[in-house]
Amino acid sequence: MSDRFDIEENRELGRPPHFTQTLVSAVAACGDEAKFQGIVIGWPSPEVTWKKDGVPISKTTNPELTFSNIGGHVSLTFPTSQLEHSGKYMCTAKNSSGVATSSAQLVVRRML
């Protein structure tokens, strides 16, 4: 007599990241606060990274900036915008199922 057993595999399918709210370009006066915000969904929860003009940025490289990713609500805050913050910013969300990006421009103007 042989034993019989069934094996059931229960694997959740992943969902690639998708921005349900994309970043919006902004203009700020030098010294004012500026902020990019977006909402990204996906399963498993995507890892979020930022670039400025194609160069990776983080809290380590830009300690004056605030990076946040709470429950898919992503943001990059410039508490005191400076002229050198002007540029094209890209937020990339990546998980095992794919990659999504959202980009926006920040223009910081001199105060008159």
GROMACS .gro file of C-alpha atoms in nm:
model
  112
    1MET     CA    1   0.000   0.000   0.000
    2SER     CA    2   0.134   0.344  -0.086
    3ASP     CA    3   0.071   0.669   0.094
    4ARG     CA    4  -0.105   0.944  -0.096
    5PHE     CA    5  -0.077   1.310  -0.022
    6ASP     CA    6  -0.164   1.630  -0.203
    7ILE     CA    7   0.050   1.939  -0.211
    8GLU     CA    8  -0.123   2.269  -0.268
    9GLU     CA    9   0.085   2.564  -0.368
   10ASN     CA   10  -0.047   2.900  -0.256
   11ARG     CA   11   0.152   3.170  -0.425
   12GLU     CA   12   0.029   3.530  -0.443
   13LEU     CA   13   0.087   3.690  -0.778
   14GLY     CA   14   0.283   4.011  -0.777
   15ARG     CA   15   0.160   4.340  -0.918
   16PRO     CA   16   0.406   4.574  -1.087
   17PRO     CA   17   0.434   4.926  -0.944
   18HIS     CA   18   0.199   5.191  -1.081
   19PHE     CA   19   0.173   5.560  -0.994
   20THR     CA   20  -0.191   5.645  -0.920
   21GLN     CA   21  -0.079   6.001  -0.849
   22THR     CA   22   0.222   6.126  -1.044
   23LEU     CA   23   0.467   6.398  -0.945
   24VAL     CA   24   0.379   6.755  -1.046
   25SER     CA   25   0.638   7.014  -1.150
   26ALA     CA   26   0.686   7.306  -0.912
   27VAL     CA   27   0.823   7.659  -0.897
   28ALA     CA   28   0.953   7.796  -0.567
   29ALA     CA   29   1.120   8.113  -0.450
   30CYS     CA   30   1.467   8.069  -0.307
   31GLY     CA   31   1.429   7.995   0.065
   32ASP     CA   32   1.070   7.868   0.039
   33GLU     CA   33   0.957   7.508   0.089
   34ALA     CA   34   0.895   7.294  -0.219
   35LYS     CA   35   0.757   6.940  -0.230
   36PHE     CA   36   0.700   6.657  -0.475
   37GLN     CA   37   0.429   6.408  -0.383
   38GLY     CA   38   0.299   6.092  -0.546
   39ILE     CA   39   0.115   5.770  -0.474
   40VAL     CA   40   0.248   5.435  -0.593
   41ILE     CA   41   0.088   5.093  -0.561
   42GLY     CA   42   0.222   4.744  -0.628
   43TRP     CA   43   0.283   4.407  -0.465
   44PRO     CA   44   0.517   4.342  -0.305
   45SER     CA   45   0.552   4.698  -0.181
   46PRO     CA   46   0.790   4.876  -0.419
   47GLU     CA   47   1.131   5.007  -0.319
   48VAL     CA   48   1.147   5.379  -0.397
   49THR     CA   49   1.454   5.571  -0.514
   50TRP     CA   50   1.504   5.927  -0.638
   51LYS     CA   51   1.729   6.090  -0.899
   52LYS     CA   52   1.806   6.452  -0.983
   53ASP     CA   53   1.914   6.512  -1.341
   54GLY     CA   54   1.987   6.138  -1.373
   55VAL     CA   55   2.205   6.118  -1.060
   56PRO     CA   56   2.083   5.915  -0.758
   57ILE     CA   57   2.005   6.122  -0.447
   58SER     CA   58   1.934   6.010  -0.091
   59LYS     CA   59   1.938   6.133   0.268
   60THR     CA   60   2.310   6.050   0.269
   61THR     CA   61   2.393   6.264  -0.035
   62ASN     CA   62   2.138   6.538   0.039
   63PRO     CA   63   2.084   6.559   0.418
   64GLU     CA   64   1.893   6.888   0.381
   65LEU     CA   65   1.609   6.707   0.199
   66THR     CA   66   1.331   6.495   0.349
   67PHE     CA   67   1.251   6.163   0.178
   68SER     CA   68   0.931   5.980   0.272
   69ASN     CA   69   0.756   5.658   0.165
   70ILE     CA   70   0.467   5.570   0.394
   71GLY     CA   71   0.205   5.327   0.268
   72GLY     CA   72   0.280   5.413  -0.094
   73HIS     CA   73   0.258   5.789  -0.036
   74VAL     CA   74   0.597   5.910  -0.157
   75SER     CA   75   0.736   6.258  -0.115
   76LEU     CA   76   1.052   6.459  -0.149
   77THR     CA   77   1.056   6.783   0.049
   78PHE     CA   78   1.291   7.079   0.014
   79PRO     CA   79   1.245   7.263   0.347
   80THR     CA   80   1.445   7.562   0.220
   81SER     CA   81   1.474   7.561  -0.159
   82GLN     CA   82   1.806   7.672  -0.301
   83LEU     CA   83   1.898   7.762  -0.660
   84GLU     CA   84   2.105   7.442  -0.690
   85HIS     CA   85   1.791   7.235  -0.621
   86SER     CA   86   1.653   7.332  -0.963
   87GLY     CA   87   1.641   7.035  -1.201
   88LYS     CA   88   1.451   6.731  -1.320
   89TYR     CA   89   1.358   6.482  -1.048
   90MET     CA   90   1.255   6.123  -1.107
   91CYS     CA   91   1.098   5.886  -0.857
   92THR     CA   92   1.144   5.516  -0.939
   93ALA     CA   93   0.936   5.243  -0.776
   94LYS     CA   94   1.064   4.888  -0.824
   95ASN     CA   95   0.955   4.544  -0.708
   96SER     CA   96   0.996   4.186  -0.831
   97SER     CA   97   0.711   4.237  -1.080
   98GLY     CA   98   0.834   4.554  -1.251
   99VAL     CA   99   0.934   4.921  -1.244
  100ALA     CA  100   0.744   5.250  -1.267
  101THR     CA  101   0.874   5.606  -1.282
  102SER     CA  102   0.733   5.954  -1.243
  103SER     CA  103   0.923   6.274  -1.319
  104ALA     CA  104   0.880   6.644  -1.250
  105GLN     CA  105   1.077   6.965  -1.278
  106LEU     CA  106   1.169   7.197  -0.992
  107VAL     CA  107   1.251   7.559  -1.074
  108VAL     CA  108   1.388   7.768  -0.788
  109ARG     CA  109   1.387   8.143  -0.855
  110ARG     CA  110   1.586   8.417  -0.687
  111MET     CA  111   1.390   8.640  -0.456
  112LEU     CA  112   1.366   8.992  -0.594
   0.00000   0.00000   0.00000
